[in-house]
Short mmCIF file of C-alpha atoms and ligand atoms in Angstrom, two decimals:
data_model
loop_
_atom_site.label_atom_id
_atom_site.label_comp_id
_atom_site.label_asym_id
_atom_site.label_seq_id
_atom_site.Cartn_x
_atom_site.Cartn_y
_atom_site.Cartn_z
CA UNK Y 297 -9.00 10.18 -17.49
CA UNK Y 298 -5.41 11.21 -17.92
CA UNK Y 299 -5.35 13.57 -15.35
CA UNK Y 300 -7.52 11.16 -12.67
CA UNK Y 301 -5.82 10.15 -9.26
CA UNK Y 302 -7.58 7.57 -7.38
CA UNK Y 303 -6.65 7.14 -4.31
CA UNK Y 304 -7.40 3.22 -3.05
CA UNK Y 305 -6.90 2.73 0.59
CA UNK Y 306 -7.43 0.23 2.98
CA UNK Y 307 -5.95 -2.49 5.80
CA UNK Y 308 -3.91 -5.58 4.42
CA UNK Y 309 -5.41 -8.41 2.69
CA UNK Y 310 -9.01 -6.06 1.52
CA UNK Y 311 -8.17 -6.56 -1.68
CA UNK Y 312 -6.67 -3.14 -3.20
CA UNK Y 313 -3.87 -5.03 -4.84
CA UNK Y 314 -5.72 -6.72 -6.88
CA UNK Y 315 -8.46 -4.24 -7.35
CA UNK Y 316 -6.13 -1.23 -8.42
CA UNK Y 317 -4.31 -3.15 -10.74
CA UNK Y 318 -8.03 -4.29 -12.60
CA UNK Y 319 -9.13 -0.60 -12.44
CA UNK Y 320 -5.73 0.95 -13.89
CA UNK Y 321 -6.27 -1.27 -16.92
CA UNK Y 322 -9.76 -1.21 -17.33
CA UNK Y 323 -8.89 2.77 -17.85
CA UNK Y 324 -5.36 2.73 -19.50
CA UNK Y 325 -4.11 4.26 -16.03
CA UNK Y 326 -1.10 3.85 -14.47
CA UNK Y 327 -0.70 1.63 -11.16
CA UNK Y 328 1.48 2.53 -7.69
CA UNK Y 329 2.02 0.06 -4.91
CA UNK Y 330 2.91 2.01 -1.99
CA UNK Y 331 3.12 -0.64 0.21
CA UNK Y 332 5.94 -1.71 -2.18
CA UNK Y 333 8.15 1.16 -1.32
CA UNK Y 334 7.45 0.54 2.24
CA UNK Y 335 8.51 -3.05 1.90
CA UNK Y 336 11.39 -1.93 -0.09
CA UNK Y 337 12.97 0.30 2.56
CA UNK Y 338 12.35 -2.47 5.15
CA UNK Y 339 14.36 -4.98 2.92
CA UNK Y 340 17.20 -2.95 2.83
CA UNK Y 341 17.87 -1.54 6.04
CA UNK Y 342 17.50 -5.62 7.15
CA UNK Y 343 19.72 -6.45 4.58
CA UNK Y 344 22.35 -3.85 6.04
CA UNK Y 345 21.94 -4.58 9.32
CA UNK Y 346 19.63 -1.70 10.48
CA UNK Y 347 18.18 -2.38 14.15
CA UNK Y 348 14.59 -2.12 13.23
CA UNK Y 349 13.64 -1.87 16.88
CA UNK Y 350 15.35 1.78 16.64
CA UNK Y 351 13.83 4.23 15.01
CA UNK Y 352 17.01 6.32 14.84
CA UNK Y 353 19.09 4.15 13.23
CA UNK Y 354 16.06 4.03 10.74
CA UNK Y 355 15.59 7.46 10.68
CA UNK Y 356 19.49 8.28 10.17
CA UNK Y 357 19.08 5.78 6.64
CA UNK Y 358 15.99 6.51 5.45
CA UNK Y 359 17.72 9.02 2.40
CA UNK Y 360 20.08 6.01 1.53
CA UNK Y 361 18.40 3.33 -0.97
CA UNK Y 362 17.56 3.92 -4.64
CA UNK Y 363 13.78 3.06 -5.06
CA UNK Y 364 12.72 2.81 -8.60
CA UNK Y 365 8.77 1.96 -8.99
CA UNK Y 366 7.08 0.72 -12.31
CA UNK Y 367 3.75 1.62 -12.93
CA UNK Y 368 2.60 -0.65 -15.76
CA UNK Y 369 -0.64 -2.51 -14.29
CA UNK Y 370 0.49 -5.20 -16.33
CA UNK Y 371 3.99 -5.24 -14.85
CA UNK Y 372 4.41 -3.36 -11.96
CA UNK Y 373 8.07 -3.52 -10.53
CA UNK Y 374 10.34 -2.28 -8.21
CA UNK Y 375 13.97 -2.32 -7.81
CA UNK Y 376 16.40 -1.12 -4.81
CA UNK Y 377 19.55 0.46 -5.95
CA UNK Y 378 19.38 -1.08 -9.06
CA UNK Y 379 18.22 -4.18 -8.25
CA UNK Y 380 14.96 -6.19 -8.82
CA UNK Y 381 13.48 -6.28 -5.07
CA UNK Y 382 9.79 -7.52 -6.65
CA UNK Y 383 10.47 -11.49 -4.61
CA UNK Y 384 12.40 -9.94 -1.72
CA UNK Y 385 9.72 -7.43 -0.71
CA UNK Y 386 7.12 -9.93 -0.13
CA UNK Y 387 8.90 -12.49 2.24
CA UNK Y 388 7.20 -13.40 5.52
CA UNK Y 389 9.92 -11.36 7.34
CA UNK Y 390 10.00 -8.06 5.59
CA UNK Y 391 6.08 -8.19 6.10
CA UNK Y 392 6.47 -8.94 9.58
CA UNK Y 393 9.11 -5.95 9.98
CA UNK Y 394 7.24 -3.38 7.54
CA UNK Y 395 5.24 -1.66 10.11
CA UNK Y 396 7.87 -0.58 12.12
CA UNK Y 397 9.60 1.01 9.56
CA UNK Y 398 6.77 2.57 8.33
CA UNK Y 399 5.87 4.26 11.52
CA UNK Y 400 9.11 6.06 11.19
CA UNK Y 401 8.57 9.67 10.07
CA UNK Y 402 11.76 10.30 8.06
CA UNK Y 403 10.46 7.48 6.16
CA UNK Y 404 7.34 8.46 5.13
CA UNK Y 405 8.55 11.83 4.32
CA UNK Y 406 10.91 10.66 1.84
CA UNK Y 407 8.62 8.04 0.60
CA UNK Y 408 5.41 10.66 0.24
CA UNK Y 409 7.48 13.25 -1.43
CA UNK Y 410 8.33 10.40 -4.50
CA UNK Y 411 4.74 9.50 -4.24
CA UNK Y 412 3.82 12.96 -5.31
CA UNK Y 413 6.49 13.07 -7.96
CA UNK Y 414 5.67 9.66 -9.13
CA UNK Y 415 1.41 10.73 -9.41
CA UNK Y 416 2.81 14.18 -11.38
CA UNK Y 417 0.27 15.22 -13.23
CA UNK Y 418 -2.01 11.93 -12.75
CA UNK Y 419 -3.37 9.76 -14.78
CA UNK Y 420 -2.67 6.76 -11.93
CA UNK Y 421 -4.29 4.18 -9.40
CA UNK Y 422 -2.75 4.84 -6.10
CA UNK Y 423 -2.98 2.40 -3.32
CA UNK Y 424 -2.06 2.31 0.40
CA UNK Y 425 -2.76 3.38 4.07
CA UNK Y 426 -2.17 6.98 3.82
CA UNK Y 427 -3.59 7.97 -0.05
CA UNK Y 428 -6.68 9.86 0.05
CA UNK Y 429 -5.69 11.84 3.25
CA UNK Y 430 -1.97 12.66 3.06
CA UNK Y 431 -0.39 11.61 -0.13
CA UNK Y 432 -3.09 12.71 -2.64
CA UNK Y 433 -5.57 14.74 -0.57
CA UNK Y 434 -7.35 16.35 -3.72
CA UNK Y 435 -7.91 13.22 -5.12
CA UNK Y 436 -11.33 13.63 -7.05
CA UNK Y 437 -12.21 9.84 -6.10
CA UNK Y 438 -11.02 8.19 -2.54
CA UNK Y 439 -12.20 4.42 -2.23
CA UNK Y 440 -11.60 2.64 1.32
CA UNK Y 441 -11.62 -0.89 1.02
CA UNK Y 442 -12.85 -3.33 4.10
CA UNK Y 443 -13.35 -7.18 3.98
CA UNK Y 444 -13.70 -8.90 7.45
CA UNK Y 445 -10.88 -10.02 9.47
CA UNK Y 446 -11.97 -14.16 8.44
CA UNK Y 447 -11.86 -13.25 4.60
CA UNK Y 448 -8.88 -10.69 4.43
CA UNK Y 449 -7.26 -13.79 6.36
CA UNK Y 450 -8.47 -16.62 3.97
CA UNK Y 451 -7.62 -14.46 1.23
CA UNK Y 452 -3.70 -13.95 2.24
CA UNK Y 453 -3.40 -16.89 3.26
CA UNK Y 454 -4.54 -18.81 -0.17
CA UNK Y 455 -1.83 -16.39 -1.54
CA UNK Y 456 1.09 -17.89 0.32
CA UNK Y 457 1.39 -21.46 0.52
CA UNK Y 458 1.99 -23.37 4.49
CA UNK Y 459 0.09 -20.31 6.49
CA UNK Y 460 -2.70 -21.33 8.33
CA UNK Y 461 -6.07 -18.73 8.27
CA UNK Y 462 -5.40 -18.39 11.82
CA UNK Y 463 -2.05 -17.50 11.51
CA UNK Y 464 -2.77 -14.84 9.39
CA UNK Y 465 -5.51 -13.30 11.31
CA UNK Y 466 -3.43 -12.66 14.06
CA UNK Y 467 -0.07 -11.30 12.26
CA UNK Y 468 -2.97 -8.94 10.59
CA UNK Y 469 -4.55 -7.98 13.47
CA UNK Y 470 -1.07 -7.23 14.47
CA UNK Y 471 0.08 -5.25 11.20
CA UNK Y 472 -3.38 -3.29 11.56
CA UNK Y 473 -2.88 -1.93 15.22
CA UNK Y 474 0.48 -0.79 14.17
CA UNK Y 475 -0.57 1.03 10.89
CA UNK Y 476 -3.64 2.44 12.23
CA UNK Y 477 -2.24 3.68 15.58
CA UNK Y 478 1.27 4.92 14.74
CA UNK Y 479 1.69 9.01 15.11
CA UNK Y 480 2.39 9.81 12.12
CA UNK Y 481 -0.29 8.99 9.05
CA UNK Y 482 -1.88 6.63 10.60
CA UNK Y 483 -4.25 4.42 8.52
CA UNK Y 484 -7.72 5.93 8.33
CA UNK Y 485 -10.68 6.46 6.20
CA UNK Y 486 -10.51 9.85 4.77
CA UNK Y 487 -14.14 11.53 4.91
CA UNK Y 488 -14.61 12.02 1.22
CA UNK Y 489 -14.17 8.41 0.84
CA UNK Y 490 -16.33 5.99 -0.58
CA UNK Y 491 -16.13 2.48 1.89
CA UNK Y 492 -16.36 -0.61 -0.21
CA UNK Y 493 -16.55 -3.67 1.95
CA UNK Y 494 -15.29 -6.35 -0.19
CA UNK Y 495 -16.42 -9.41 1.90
CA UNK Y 496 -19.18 -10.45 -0.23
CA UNK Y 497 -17.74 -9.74 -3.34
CA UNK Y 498 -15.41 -11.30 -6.00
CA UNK Y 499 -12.20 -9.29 -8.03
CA UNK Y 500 -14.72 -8.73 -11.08
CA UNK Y 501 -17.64 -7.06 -8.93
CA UNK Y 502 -14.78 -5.03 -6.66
CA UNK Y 503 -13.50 -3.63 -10.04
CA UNK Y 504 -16.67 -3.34 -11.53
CA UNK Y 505 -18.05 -1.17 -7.82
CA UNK Y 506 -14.78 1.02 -7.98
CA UNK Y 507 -15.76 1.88 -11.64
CA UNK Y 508 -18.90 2.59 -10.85
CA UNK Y 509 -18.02 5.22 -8.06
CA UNK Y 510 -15.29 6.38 -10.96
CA UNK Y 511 -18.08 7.74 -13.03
CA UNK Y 512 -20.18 9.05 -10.91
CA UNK Y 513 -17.60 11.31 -9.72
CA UNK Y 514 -15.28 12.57 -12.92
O1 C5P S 860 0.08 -2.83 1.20
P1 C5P S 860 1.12 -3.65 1.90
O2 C5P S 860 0.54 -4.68 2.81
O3 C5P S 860 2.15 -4.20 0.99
O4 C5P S 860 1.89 -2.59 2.83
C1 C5P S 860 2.94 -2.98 3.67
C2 C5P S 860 3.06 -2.00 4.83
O5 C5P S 860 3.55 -0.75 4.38
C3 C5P S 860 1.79 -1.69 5.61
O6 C5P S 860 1.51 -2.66 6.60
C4 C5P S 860 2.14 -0.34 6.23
O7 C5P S 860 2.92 -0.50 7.40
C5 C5P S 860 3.02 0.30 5.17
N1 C5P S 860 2.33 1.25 4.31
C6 C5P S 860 2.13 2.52 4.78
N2 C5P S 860 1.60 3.48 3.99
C7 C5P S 860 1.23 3.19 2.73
C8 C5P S 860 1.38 1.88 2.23
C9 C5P S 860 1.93 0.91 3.05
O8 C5P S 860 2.46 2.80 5.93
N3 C5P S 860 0.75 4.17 1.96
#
């Protein structure tokens, strides 16, 4: 297992958080949140006054923060230029921003290249948008995660207190167009992955599924 990359992809609120995090320590492997770094970058260009709304300005800052990722399932972390960024990353306007940013392609280039460097040699749980068909092509195992629009939304939205189901549906239906239609990496199921949908199941049988496929494949 200490050379595994799997590769866990999927829209918001299918349950790969979660999921990746079980699997990694079920099998002593390390964890990356993607989505993490994305949120990072978005935090700081709004926190220095970066017009979002142009992706040149983004583009021309995309080199400048410090990301540092930890991948302890246990404990994952991440801090911008120094700083712990793990509250700041997951406020209701950095989500609402993140896709934007994201679409930008100096952005992912940076942020793919330390996803590389960060998988090394492997022994990690990936997850994302872009995993098994960009960032870790050879991955030997590529899970796509799915859960309906109604549960993705009742999930997120048990997860952060005063948002309505409805509410949520529609700022994911939002996030989803965005991340699945931008140019660049768009989010799609790669075709040697395996599609999980999640809707009917709990954390435990998700985990229990992805190790399943695990075995069967290494
Ligand atoms: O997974 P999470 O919802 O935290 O991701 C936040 C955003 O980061 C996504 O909506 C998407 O715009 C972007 N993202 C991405 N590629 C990844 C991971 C996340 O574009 N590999």
């Amino acid at each position: 297992m200490t050379g595994l990359v799997v590769a866990m992809d999927g829209p918001s609120g299918s349950g790969k958080s979660s999921a990746s995090r079980g699997v990694a320590r079920a099998l002593g492997l390390r964890y990356l949140d993607t989505g993490a770094m994305y949120r990072a970058i978005t935090w700081w260009m709004l926190s220095h006054g970066v017009d979002l709304a142009d992706p040149e300005a983004v583009a021309a800052r995309a080199q400048e923060p410090v990301l540092t990722m930890g991948t302890d399932p246990d404990a994952p972390s991440v801090a911008v230029d120094g700083a712990d960024a793990a509250g700041p990353v997951r406020t209701a306007e950095v989500t609402a921003a993140v896709s934007a940013v994201s679409a930008v392609p100096e952005v992912r280039r940076r942020l793919v290249a330390e996803q590389r460097e960060i998988i090394g040699a492997g022994g990690i749980v990936v997850e994302g948008r872009d995993i098994g068909t960009v960032v870790a092509p050879d991955a030997p195992v590529k899970i796509y995660l799915t859960a309906s629009a109604d549960a993705r939304a009742a999930r997120r939205s048990a997860e952060l207190d005063g948002t309505t189901v409805e509410a949520q549906k529609a700022a994911m239906a939002r996030r989803d167009t965005l991340d699945s239609t931008r140019k660049t990496d768009p989010l799609t199921m790669a075709p040697d992955a395996v599609e999980l949908d999640t809707t009917p199941l709990n954390l435990d049988e998700v985990i229990a599924e992805v190790l399943r496929v695990i075995k069967e494949k290494v």
